[in-house]
Amino acid sequence: MKRSNEQTAQLKWDSGDNDGAPLYAGVKQMILDRIQSGEWPPKHRVPSENELVAELGVSKMTANRALRELASEGELVRIQGVGSFVAERKGYSELFEVRNIAEEIDERGHVHQASVIVLAQEKAAPDVADALGLSIGAPVFHSLIVHSENGVPVQIEDRFVNPEAAPGYLDQDFTKQTPNAYLTAEAPLSGSEHIVEAAMPQPWECKLLVILRTEPCLLIRRRTWSSKRVVSFARLVYPGNRYRLESRSGKTTDD
């Protein structure tokens, strides 16, 4: 990334240095331009603070702030002692729609894989019984599945199902079809409830998602109904640095 004095001067001009805008904004924009043009693809190592200082003639504080802000905005991933890398584009899910995650991934042109960790009948714990409208200790079906996109884990689906709503649940191969697909066919959806929050992952979740304990996650608690009966209660955990949730309502225009 060696740059001539003319290129460095142009960077300072583009940053708005002449009209009082901070120089770090120009460094950020230079990096963003290369990411957005495809010159620096996902996982590409970007110049370090010291390299930016040497090649652009900016201060270390300016270089640090540019890299730090780009990391906080999700454009870069900074690994201590290794460097800064262009972040992979996040997958996304419609927040208030009960979508099939395999279909979402397929629509992005990527490959969905599912690993079934648990598929068994259990006795309903108090919170599960309350969510499903059953008695404590009543039989429930439990599945724990890790969904991956192009081999990278993007969701833990921890689901409890009312056996009366889907008696064949435990007989399904959820590496070939998702619980969402099966339940939608078996007990057509009539309503849903979503509770969304930020959460720090539990140790076993870190292991399944291959993330650090310090990485925040997005957590959705979802209940679904068919007619007046609760069909399932699911806890969906997404790594915050790999996924985002979207919602849009009402009429929108480009004007």
mmCIF file of C-alpha atoms in Angstrom:
data_model
loop_
_atom_site.group_PDB
_atom_site.id
_atom_site.type_symbol
_atom_site.label_atom_id
_atom_site.label_comp_id
_atom_site.label_asym_id
_atom_site.label_seq_id
_atom_site.Cartn_x
_atom_site.Cartn_y
_atom_site.Cartn_z
ATOM 1 C CA MET A 1 0.000 0.000 0.000
ATOM 2 C CA LYS A 2 2.906 2.416 -0.700
ATOM 3 C CA ARG A 3 1.571 5.857 -1.591
ATOM 4 C CA SER A 4 3.203 8.894 -3.182
ATOM 5 C CA ASN A 5 3.233 12.320 -1.529
ATOM 6 C CA GLU A 6 0.559 13.366 -4.024
ATOM 7 C CA GLN A 7 -1.682 10.447 -2.979
ATOM 8 C CA THR A 8 -1.159 11.253 0.687
ATOM 9 C CA ALA A 9 -2.021 14.902 0.076
ATOM 10 C CA GLN A 10 -5.143 13.813 -1.781
ATOM 11 C CA LEU A 11 -6.143 11.633 1.178
ATOM 12 C CA LYS A 12 -5.825 14.637 3.496
ATOM 13 C CA TRP A 13 -7.905 16.744 1.131
ATOM 14 C CA ASP A 14 -10.606 14.048 0.790
ATOM 15 C CA SER A 15 -10.798 13.704 4.563
ATOM 16 C CA GLY A 16 -12.005 17.257 4.846
ATOM 17 C CA ASP A 17 -8.839 18.406 6.584
ATOM 18 C CA ASN A 18 -9.150 21.767 4.835
ATOM 19 C CA ASP A 19 -12.631 22.459 6.187
ATOM 20 C CA GLY A 20 -12.080 21.321 9.764
ATOM 21 C CA ALA A 21 -13.202 17.677 9.427
ATOM 22 C CA PRO A 22 -10.962 15.250 11.339
ATOM 23 C CA LEU A 23 -8.206 13.493 9.427
ATOM 24 C CA TYR A 24 -9.178 10.063 10.767
ATOM 25 C CA ALA A 25 -12.387 10.299 8.700
ATOM 26 C CA GLY A 26 -10.261 10.375 5.560
ATOM 27 C CA VAL A 27 -8.344 7.290 6.663
ATOM 28 C CA LYS A 28 -11.639 5.506 7.350
ATOM 29 C CA GLN A 29 -13.006 6.468 3.955
ATOM 30 C CA MET A 30 -9.854 5.298 2.186
ATOM 31 C CA ILE A 31 -10.215 1.884 3.832
ATOM 32 C CA LEU A 32 -13.968 1.743 3.140
ATOM 33 C CA ASP A 33 -13.418 2.630 -0.521
ATOM 34 C CA ARG A 34 -11.136 -0.354 -0.948
ATOM 35 C CA ILE A 35 -13.509 -2.683 0.881
ATOM 36 C CA GLN A 36 -16.552 -1.530 -1.088
ATOM 37 C CA SER A 37 -14.738 -1.715 -4.425
ATOM 38 C CA GLY A 38 -13.750 -5.307 -3.721
ATOM 39 C CA GLU A 39 -10.036 -4.491 -3.791
ATOM 40 C CA TRP A 40 -9.878 -5.693 -0.178
ATOM 41 C CA PRO A 41 -12.218 -8.732 0.083
ATOM 42 C CA PRO A 42 -13.474 -10.343 3.326
ATOM 43 C CA LYS A 43 -10.628 -11.688 5.521
ATOM 44 C CA HIS A 44 -8.080 -9.450 3.749
ATOM 45 C CA ARG A 45 -5.533 -8.035 6.190
ATOM 46 C CA VAL A 46 -5.610 -4.239 6.194
ATOM 47 C CA PRO A 47 -2.560 -2.095 7.007
ATOM 48 C CA SER A 48 -1.629 -1.875 10.671
ATOM 49 C CA GLU A 49 -1.506 1.343 12.672
ATOM 50 C CA ASN A 50 2.253 1.590 12.143
ATOM 51 C CA GLU A 51 1.890 0.974 8.399
ATOM 52 C CA LEU A 52 -0.773 3.684 8.118
ATOM 53 C CA VAL A 53 1.460 6.089 10.036
ATOM 54 C CA ALA A 54 4.464 5.365 7.791
ATOM 55 C CA GLU A 55 2.605 5.367 4.476
ATOM 56 C CA LEU A 56 0.024 8.119 4.987
ATOM 57 C CA GLY A 57 1.928 10.469 7.237
ATOM 58 C CA VAL A 58 -0.836 10.518 9.868
ATOM 59 C CA SER A 59 -0.387 10.197 13.620
ATOM 60 C CA LYS A 60 -0.700 6.883 15.417
ATOM 61 C CA MET A 61 -3.723 8.272 17.280
ATOM 62 C CA THR A 62 -5.425 9.042 13.948
ATOM 63 C CA ALA A 63 -4.691 5.581 12.554
ATOM 64 C CA ASN A 64 -5.846 3.906 15.757
ATOM 65 C CA ARG A 65 -9.135 5.788 15.817
ATOM 66 C CA ALA A 66 -9.876 4.985 12.175
ATOM 67 C CA LEU A 67 -9.290 1.263 12.686
ATOM 68 C CA ARG A 68 -11.104 1.222 16.027
ATOM 69 C CA GLU A 69 -14.218 2.909 14.638
ATOM 70 C CA LEU A 70 -14.323 0.656 11.578
ATOM 71 C CA ALA A 71 -14.157 -2.357 13.890
ATOM 72 C CA SER A 72 -16.974 -1.025 16.082
ATOM 73 C CA GLU A 73 -19.065 -0.431 12.937
ATOM 74 C CA GLY A 74 -18.573 -4.044 11.876
ATOM 75 C CA GLU A 75 -16.383 -3.314 8.844
ATOM 76 C CA LEU A 76 -13.206 -4.785 10.345
ATOM 77 C CA VAL A 77 -12.330 -7.569 12.753
ATOM 78 C CA ARG A 78 -9.337 -6.761 14.970
ATOM 79 C CA ILE A 79 -7.395 -9.671 16.465
ATOM 80 C CA GLN A 80 -4.941 -8.671 19.162
ATOM 81 C CA GLY A 81 -1.370 -9.469 18.216
ATOM 82 C CA VAL A 82 -2.367 -10.503 14.682
ATOM 83 C CA GLY A 83 -3.901 -7.496 12.909
ATOM 84 C CA SER A 84 -7.083 -6.059 11.416
ATOM 85 C CA PHE A 85 -9.054 -7.904 8.740
ATOM 86 C CA VAL A 86 -12.004 -7.068 6.503
ATOM 87 C CA ALA A 87 -15.128 -8.493 8.113
ATOM 88 C CA GLU A 88 -17.287 -10.983 6.274
ATOM 89 C CA ARG A 89 -20.706 -9.668 5.305
ATOM 90 C CA LYS A 90 -23.292 -10.556 7.938
ATOM 91 C CA GLY A 91 -26.183 -12.811 7.201
ATOM 92 C CA TYR A 92 -29.549 -11.474 8.263
ATOM 93 C CA SER A 93 -32.951 -12.619 9.371
ATOM 94 C CA GLU A 94 -36.364 -10.968 9.240
ATOM 95 C CA LEU A 95 -37.101 -10.063 12.835
ATOM 96 C CA PHE A 96 -40.875 -10.471 12.971
ATOM 97 C CA GLU A 97 -41.278 -13.227 10.391
ATOM 98 C CA VAL A 98 -41.010 -16.899 11.243
ATOM 99 C CA ARG A 99 -38.673 -17.775 8.400
ATOM 100 C CA ASN A 100 -36.933 -21.001 7.543
ATOM 101 C CA ILE A 101 -33.232 -20.313 8.130
ATOM 102 C CA ALA A 102 -32.282 -22.807 5.397
ATOM 103 C CA GLU A 103 -34.304 -20.786 2.879
ATOM 104 C CA GLU A 104 -32.755 -17.503 4.054
ATOM 105 C CA ILE A 105 -29.265 -18.893 3.561
ATOM 106 C CA ASP A 106 -30.183 -20.394 0.188
ATOM 107 C CA GLU A 107 -31.549 -17.022 -0.976
ATOM 108 C CA ARG A 108 -28.114 -15.525 -0.350
ATOM 109 C CA GLY A 109 -26.582 -18.167 -2.610
ATOM 110 C CA HIS A 110 -24.893 -19.883 0.325
ATOM 111 C CA VAL A 111 -24.937 -23.432 1.683
ATOM 112 C CA HIS A 112 -26.933 -24.386 4.780
ATOM 113 C CA GLN A 113 -25.870 -27.208 7.062
ATOM 114 C CA ALA A 114 -27.443 -28.448 10.290
ATOM 115 C CA SER A 115 -25.867 -30.416 13.133
ATOM 116 C CA VAL A 116 -28.318 -32.123 15.490
ATOM 117 C CA ILE A 117 -26.931 -32.077 19.032
ATOM 118 C CA VAL A 118 -30.056 -33.225 20.902
ATOM 119 C CA LEU A 119 -33.322 -34.808 19.724
ATOM 120 C CA ALA A 120 -35.224 -36.437 22.579
ATOM 121 C CA GLN A 121 -38.312 -36.559 24.768
ATOM 122 C CA GLU A 122 -37.878 -34.867 28.137
ATOM 123 C CA LYS A 123 -39.904 -33.728 31.124
ATOM 124 C CA ALA A 124 -40.924 -30.076 30.915
ATOM 125 C CA ALA A 125 -39.008 -27.806 33.271
ATOM 126 C CA PRO A 126 -41.083 -25.035 34.881
ATOM 127 C CA ASP A 127 -40.150 -22.340 32.334
ATOM 128 C CA VAL A 128 -40.766 -24.668 29.380
ATOM 129 C CA ALA A 129 -44.080 -25.877 30.805
ATOM 130 C CA ASP A 130 -45.189 -22.290 31.307
ATOM 131 C CA ALA A 131 -44.204 -21.287 27.761
ATOM 132 C CA LEU A 132 -46.035 -24.251 26.205
ATOM 133 C CA GLY A 133 -49.066 -24.126 28.505
ATOM 134 C CA LEU A 134 -48.369 -27.596 29.904
ATOM 135 C CA SER A 135 -47.975 -29.043 33.382
ATOM 136 C CA ILE A 136 -44.524 -29.148 34.976
ATOM 137 C CA GLY A 137 -43.001 -32.544 34.212
ATOM 138 C CA ALA A 138 -45.260 -33.170 31.212
ATOM 139 C CA PRO A 139 -43.532 -34.855 28.240
ATOM 140 C CA VAL A 140 -42.105 -32.468 25.645
ATOM 141 C CA PHE A 141 -39.926 -32.942 22.583
ATOM 142 C CA HIS A 142 -36.559 -31.178 22.714
ATOM 143 C CA SER A 143 -34.205 -30.441 19.824
ATOM 144 C CA LEU A 144 -30.885 -28.611 19.913
ATOM 145 C CA ILE A 145 -29.513 -27.820 16.460
ATOM 146 C CA VAL A 146 -26.610 -25.706 15.179
ATOM 147 C CA HIS A 147 -27.258 -24.085 11.800
ATOM 148 C CA SER A 148 -24.220 -23.124 9.692
ATOM 149 C CA GLU A 149 -23.788 -20.943 6.619
ATOM 150 C CA ASN A 150 -20.947 -21.997 4.329
ATOM 151 C CA GLY A 151 -19.541 -24.032 7.200
ATOM 152 C CA VAL A 152 -19.662 -21.183 9.744
ATOM 153 C CA PRO A 153 -22.098 -21.565 12.698
ATOM 154 C CA VAL A 154 -24.677 -18.744 12.656
ATOM 155 C CA GLN A 155 -27.495 -19.962 14.914
ATOM 156 C CA ILE A 156 -28.196 -22.245 17.850
ATOM 157 C CA GLU A 157 -31.816 -23.384 17.759
ATOM 158 C CA ASP A 158 -32.863 -24.710 21.183
ATOM 159 C CA ARG A 159 -36.506 -25.752 20.705
ATOM 160 C CA PHE A 160 -39.214 -27.421 22.805
ATOM 161 C CA VAL A 161 -42.299 -28.788 21.066
ATOM 162 C CA ASN A 162 -45.748 -29.758 22.324
ATOM 163 C CA PRO A 163 -46.063 -33.492 21.408
ATOM 164 C CA GLU A 164 -49.795 -33.147 20.778
ATOM 165 C CA ALA A 165 -49.141 -30.564 18.062
ATOM 166 C CA ALA A 166 -46.436 -32.567 16.247
ATOM 167 C CA PRO A 167 -46.433 -36.217 17.349
ATOM 168 C CA GLY A 168 -43.895 -37.273 14.682
ATOM 169 C CA TYR A 169 -41.287 -34.646 15.619
ATOM 170 C CA LEU A 170 -38.695 -37.083 16.980
ATOM 171 C CA ASP A 171 -38.834 -39.213 13.831
ATOM 172 C CA GLN A 172 -37.604 -36.421 11.546
ATOM 173 C CA ASP A 173 -34.140 -36.023 10.049
ATOM 174 C CA PHE A 174 -33.380 -32.377 10.789
ATOM 175 C CA THR A 175 -30.174 -32.455 8.786
ATOM 176 C CA LYS A 176 -32.399 -32.658 5.688
ATOM 177 C CA GLN A 177 -35.267 -30.364 6.700
ATOM 178 C CA THR A 178 -35.479 -27.762 9.443
ATOM 179 C CA PRO A 179 -37.877 -27.958 12.397
ATOM 180 C CA ASN A 180 -39.481 -24.808 10.967
ATOM 181 C CA ALA A 181 -40.292 -26.568 7.688
ATOM 182 C CA TYR A 182 -41.686 -29.647 9.434
ATOM 183 C CA LEU A 183 -43.773 -27.743 11.983
ATOM 184 C CA THR A 184 -45.169 -25.362 9.368
ATOM 185 C CA ALA A 185 -46.505 -28.339 7.420
ATOM 186 C CA GLU A 186 -47.647 -30.303 10.468
ATOM 187 C CA ALA A 187 -49.236 -27.460 12.448
ATOM 188 C CA PRO A 188 -49.782 -24.392 10.216
ATOM 189 C CA LEU A 189 -48.747 -21.161 11.892
ATOM 190 C CA SER A 190 -51.504 -18.884 13.166
ATOM 191 C CA GLY A 191 -49.489 -16.591 15.452
ATOM 192 C CA SER A 192 -46.085 -15.929 16.967
ATOM 193 C CA GLU A 193 -44.405 -14.045 19.804
ATOM 194 C CA HIS A 194 -40.845 -12.702 19.779
ATOM 195 C CA ILE A 195 -38.708 -11.385 22.626
ATOM 196 C CA VAL A 196 -35.348 -9.985 21.488
ATOM 197 C CA GLU A 197 -32.390 -9.137 23.704
ATOM 198 C CA ALA A 198 -28.619 -8.929 23.750
ATOM 199 C CA ALA A 199 -26.910 -11.672 25.733
ATOM 200 C CA MET A 200 -23.468 -12.932 26.554
ATOM 201 C CA PRO A 201 -23.035 -16.556 25.466
ATOM 202 C CA GLN A 202 -22.827 -19.430 27.892
ATOM 203 C CA PRO A 203 -19.670 -21.591 27.731
ATOM 204 C CA TRP A 204 -21.426 -24.418 25.855
ATOM 205 C CA GLU A 205 -22.862 -21.911 23.371
ATOM 206 C CA CYS A 206 -19.370 -20.516 22.730
ATOM 207 C CA LYS A 207 -18.178 -24.020 21.909
ATOM 208 C CA LEU A 208 -21.034 -24.705 19.479
ATOM 209 C CA LEU A 209 -20.772 -21.306 17.759
ATOM 210 C CA VAL A 210 -16.953 -21.260 17.837
ATOM 211 C CA ILE A 211 -16.807 -17.803 19.423
ATOM 212 C CA LEU A 212 -15.049 -16.220 22.380
ATOM 213 C CA ARG A 213 -16.801 -15.850 25.731
ATOM 214 C CA THR A 214 -16.540 -12.073 25.344
ATOM 215 C CA GLU A 215 -18.459 -11.933 22.045
ATOM 216 C CA PRO A 216 -22.048 -10.679 22.515
ATOM 217 C CA CYS A 217 -24.931 -12.538 20.911
ATOM 218 C CA LEU A 218 -28.434 -11.761 19.701
ATOM 219 C CA LEU A 219 -31.064 -13.817 21.495
ATOM 220 C CA ILE A 220 -34.639 -14.381 20.320
ATOM 221 C CA ARG A 221 -37.174 -16.217 22.447
ATOM 222 C CA ARG A 222 -39.963 -17.287 20.103
ATOM 223 C CA ARG A 223 -43.297 -18.983 20.684
ATOM 224 C CA THR A 224 -45.519 -20.144 17.838
ATOM 225 C CA TRP A 225 -49.207 -21.049 17.784
ATOM 226 C CA SER A 226 -51.385 -23.158 15.542
ATOM 227 C CA SER A 227 -55.021 -22.240 16.171
ATOM 228 C CA LYS A 228 -55.194 -21.694 19.953
ATOM 229 C CA ARG A 229 -52.457 -24.167 20.894
ATOM 230 C CA VAL A 230 -48.810 -23.299 21.509
ATOM 231 C CA VAL A 231 -46.788 -25.520 19.178
ATOM 232 C CA SER A 232 -43.222 -24.673 20.143
ATOM 233 C CA PHE A 233 -40.993 -22.528 22.299
ATOM 234 C CA ALA A 234 -37.548 -21.786 20.866
ATOM 235 C CA ARG A 235 -34.465 -20.002 22.065
ATOM 236 C CA LEU A 236 -32.445 -18.791 19.047
ATOM 237 C CA VAL A 237 -28.883 -17.574 19.619
ATOM 238 C CA TYR A 238 -26.958 -15.696 16.903
ATOM 239 C CA PRO A 239 -23.304 -14.526 17.110
ATOM 240 C CA GLY A 240 -23.562 -10.733 17.038
ATOM 241 C CA ASN A 241 -20.567 -10.354 14.705
ATOM 242 C CA ARG A 242 -22.026 -12.712 12.064
ATOM 243 C CA TYR A 243 -25.715 -11.927 11.961
ATOM 244 C CA ARG A 244 -28.174 -9.075 12.062
ATOM 245 C CA LEU A 245 -31.941 -8.862 12.438
ATOM 246 C CA GLU A 246 -34.064 -6.660 10.205
ATOM 247 C CA SER A 247 -37.624 -5.402 10.310
ATOM 248 C CA ARG A 248 -39.609 -3.140 8.019
ATOM 249 C CA SER A 249 -43.249 -2.174 8.226
ATOM 250 C CA GLY A 250 -45.558 0.154 6.341
ATOM 251 C CA LYS A 251 -45.109 1.574 2.868
ATOM 252 C CA THR A 252 -41.647 2.751 1.896
ATOM 253 C CA THR A 253 -40.360 4.600 -1.147
ATOM 254 C CA ASP A 254 -36.997 5.614 -2.505
ATOM 255 C CA ASP A 255 -38.023 9.285 -2.540
#
